[in-house]
């Protein structure tokens, strides 16, 4: 059947299993929007307040569901507004397809109105991108984009479609949704070498990042942990990969990781690292990172092996399939001494725990935990509140922690939480800060009009707390441009102005009441939750520092 | 620093060179020589890059290259098993006092004069990079007006081809 390019775009999205797209119209995508109108019964379009919100929503949708998220924007400013969202997805390996319109091919290259070289702009932040110069390749390009986005190490792919290509007519035949390319386990010889290394270990430590979740390898990980009697830790991207309360799980490692976890990793003699990339927030001073450990690094992206730390064994392969082959080669062992050491670390961690009463970050997240069910996706923004969420949230199921790890994008949360809610059909939670929320709070409008069940827990400390913490610790308390409390924003009124419900919580009792209301609300509900401006995220490994420099308590 | 050379077979598509070099820039791989050309097949272009760094750096580079969807095959080229050549065009001032010295040097290096005027002449020379470097060094005793060299083109010795690496 002959269809217009814009019809082909929408039909191909539907064919590829897309059920919702996030976007914003404009001159160079008006034809696509006409096709969306035509096919609205089959494909839901969510109009966001800003293209950045659309990109984060597609991202949150993808992280929560594992499916490819899709966003659409017009040329020029529409396209550039997607950039932060695409970069966020790229560094966290999230499968995304972004479709942009552009000026007609006859005008391309002449600096036409709202013409931007978006394939050039996004070159270093996409897995790949396409400029579709002729209609005959349109459908296949979209299919190829989906295949690339979800194959191997996932990532964002952008497709730029000039307006005349959207108008042109071409033959379209629906096809089946493309599958991800088949992935393979690492080479047998490498798996055997790794097994020997692990079998010789006295203090093994299992460590994972977001790649474990992508590869769906939780069961295999836990089987190995039981077999070799090893503790488990993760990077921030790994959170929700293993149930928080799993006995062997020590939580998050790294700059603000759990004390026992970071300490155990530091003392291990063998680190089995799965689907992770050892960035500077994990290693600190690389020269002093895990010096006593042999690292077995398994990742589907060969370029990650040896990129920052040198593994004793680098295994390129799908984590799940590699672990399946590794498991039978591992000896069933017990490491009582190592477990004793771990218990001691856990005790030390307990002693360092913040046991104050009142509206402390720990108590606030603790209260939130009581309202979550096992499927509630929790998104965050970026800052102290994000780290508190990472440290204290109690999560059961995988893909339920949605946070910008690699890029640390303030303003990620609103879009991402909406995308997660719409993708999972679950009420979602956003833990945000007053600074981050300010960046994309316009998406409240989107949440209201779409009746997105969304609990927005705004940890309002009146400051850019994370930056302030650094200023306190490393810049003689020069609080340069990090105080927000002299702004006059009333977040409750603001939410109400958008048509959302909201309340303020100054005490834990008020917070409990607010949470109860919020979790019963049909649409978005904002809780303006007061937090002291001088709360710290602890422990902290100073940037570029090592475990010797760990700050456990302020004033020590 | 140690230099190494890789040949990269890429889809013969608009913008491919940009994708490849953009990765070099972003990941801080230095390019000391770069050539791009068509190949025996219309489908592919061939990029020959000389870069510098140790084994680990080289492996990183190859792994990063393979992540680009347009990259079809990468071959590491060592000095022993490959033939590598550059073409040099060098324009010298035609100074009567220097003329004969320059010409005998060129003859010794199997160079050829391809343009000759009252004021200047151009020597063309083919050879491996070392030979070209040496000749340019020699010419520095005289007045060089302009230099243009192609960068390295290479093929593996014997019947091995880059397409064999990935069965294209
Ligand atoms: C887009 C963006 N701009 C700047 C930063 C740098 N930054 C990191 S955390 C932070 C403060 C965040 O403040 P807030 O959202 O109030 O969270 P808090 O730390 O107070 O919990 C800033 C400015 C960033 N991560 N992202
Ligand atoms: Mg704040």
Short mmCIF file of N, CA, C and O and ligand atoms in Angstrom, two decimals, chain A residues 382-386 388 407-410 433-437 439 459 461 463-467 484, ligand 1:
data_model
loop_
_atom_site.label_atom_id
_atom_site.label_comp_id
_atom_site.label_asym_id
_atom_site.label_seq_id
_atom_site.Cartn_x
_atom_site.Cartn_y
_atom_site.Cartn_z
N UNK A 382 18.75 14.85 40.58
CA UNK A 382 20.18 14.73 40.86
C UNK A 382 20.61 15.66 41.98
O UNK A 382 20.29 16.85 41.97
N UNK A 383 21.29 15.09 42.94
CA UNK A 383 21.77 15.87 44.07
C UNK A 383 21.79 15.01 45.32
O UNK A 383 21.83 13.78 45.23
N UNK A 384 21.73 15.65 46.46
CA UNK A 384 21.74 14.89 47.71
C UNK A 384 20.54 13.95 47.81
O UNK A 384 20.68 12.79 48.22
N UNK A 385 19.36 14.47 47.42
CA UNK A 385 18.15 13.66 47.53
C UNK A 385 18.30 12.36 46.74
O UNK A 385 17.81 11.31 47.14
N UNK A 386 18.99 12.45 45.61
CA UNK A 386 19.22 11.26 44.77
C UNK A 386 20.06 10.23 45.53
O UNK A 386 19.77 9.03 45.52
N UNK A 388 20.43 10.02 48.80
CA UNK A 388 19.66 9.48 49.93
C UNK A 388 18.70 8.41 49.44
O UNK A 388 18.52 7.38 50.09
N UNK A 407 25.35 10.88 33.50
CA UNK A 407 25.36 12.30 33.18
C UNK A 407 24.98 13.14 34.39
O UNK A 407 25.38 14.29 34.48
N UNK A 408 24.24 12.58 35.33
CA UNK A 408 23.79 13.35 36.49
C UNK A 408 22.98 14.55 36.07
O UNK A 408 23.29 15.69 36.39
N UNK A 409 21.89 14.28 35.37
CA UNK A 409 21.10 15.34 34.76
C UNK A 409 20.03 15.86 35.70
O UNK A 409 19.00 15.21 35.91
N UNK A 410 20.24 17.03 36.29
CA UNK A 410 19.16 17.67 37.04
C UNK A 410 18.02 17.95 36.07
O UNK A 410 18.26 18.36 34.93
N UNK A 433 14.68 17.37 44.26
CA UNK A 433 15.16 18.45 45.10
C UNK A 433 14.62 19.77 44.59
O UNK A 433 14.14 19.86 43.45
N UNK A 434 14.72 20.80 45.40
CA UNK A 434 14.15 22.09 44.97
C UNK A 434 14.87 22.64 43.75
O UNK A 434 14.27 23.28 42.90
N UNK A 435 16.16 22.38 43.65
CA UNK A 435 16.89 22.85 42.48
C UNK A 435 16.51 22.08 41.23
O UNK A 435 16.09 22.66 40.22
N UNK A 436 16.60 20.78 41.31
CA UNK A 436 16.30 19.93 40.15
C UNK A 436 14.86 20.11 39.67
O UNK A 436 14.60 20.20 38.47
N UNK A 437 13.94 20.15 40.63
CA UNK A 437 12.53 20.26 40.26
C UNK A 437 12.31 21.55 39.46
O UNK A 437 11.55 21.58 38.51
N UNK A 439 14.06 22.81 37.36
CA UNK A 439 14.53 22.75 35.97
C UNK A 439 13.45 22.30 34.98
O UNK A 439 13.41 22.77 33.86
N UNK A 459 12.31 17.04 48.31
CA UNK A 459 13.12 17.25 49.50
C UNK A 459 13.66 18.68 49.43
O UNK A 459 14.66 18.95 48.75
N UNK A 461 15.40 21.61 50.70
CA UNK A 461 16.38 22.09 51.67
C UNK A 461 16.77 23.54 51.42
O UNK A 461 17.66 24.08 52.08
N UNK A 463 18.45 24.75 49.19
CA UNK A 463 19.80 24.92 48.64
C UNK A 463 20.06 23.90 47.54
O UNK A 463 19.36 22.90 47.42
N UNK A 464 21.07 24.19 46.75
CA UNK A 464 21.63 23.18 45.86
C UNK A 464 22.54 22.33 46.74
O UNK A 464 23.76 22.52 46.79
N UNK A 465 21.88 21.43 47.45
CA UNK A 465 22.53 20.79 48.59
C UNK A 465 23.84 20.07 48.26
O UNK A 465 24.80 20.14 49.02
N UNK A 466 23.87 19.39 47.13
CA UNK A 466 25.07 18.61 46.83
C UNK A 466 26.26 19.53 46.58
O UNK A 466 27.38 19.27 47.03
N UNK A 467 26.01 20.63 45.89
CA UNK A 467 27.10 21.56 45.64
C UNK A 467 27.50 22.23 46.95
O UNK A 467 28.68 22.41 47.26
N UNK A 484 18.89 28.74 47.57
CA UNK A 484 17.65 28.95 46.82
C UNK A 484 16.55 29.50 47.71
O UNK A 484 15.52 29.95 47.23
C1 LIG C 1 21.64 20.16 34.62
C2 LIG C 1 22.60 20.19 35.77
N1 LIG C 1 23.14 21.36 36.16
C3 LIG C 1 23.99 21.40 37.21
C4 LIG C 1 24.33 20.25 37.89
C5 LIG C 1 25.30 20.30 39.06
N2 LIG C 1 24.62 19.89 40.30
C6 LIG C 1 24.70 18.65 40.78
S1 LIG C 1 23.80 18.41 42.15
C7 LIG C 1 23.29 20.01 42.16
C8 LIG C 1 22.36 20.53 43.22
C9 LIG C 1 21.02 19.90 43.14
O1 LIG C 1 20.14 20.62 43.95
P1 LIG C 1 18.76 20.02 44.37
O2 LIG C 1 18.04 19.52 43.20
O3 LIG C 1 18.05 21.01 45.23
O4 LIG C 1 19.17 18.74 45.21
P2 LIG C 1 19.82 18.63 46.66
O5 LIG C 1 21.27 18.35 46.43
O6 LIG C 1 19.59 19.92 47.37
O7 LIG C 1 19.12 17.48 47.28
C10 LIG C 1 23.84 20.70 41.08
C11 LIG C 1 23.64 22.13 40.81
C12 LIG C 1 23.75 19.06 37.41
N3 LIG C 1 24.04 17.87 37.97
N4 LIG C 1 22.88 19.05 36.38
#
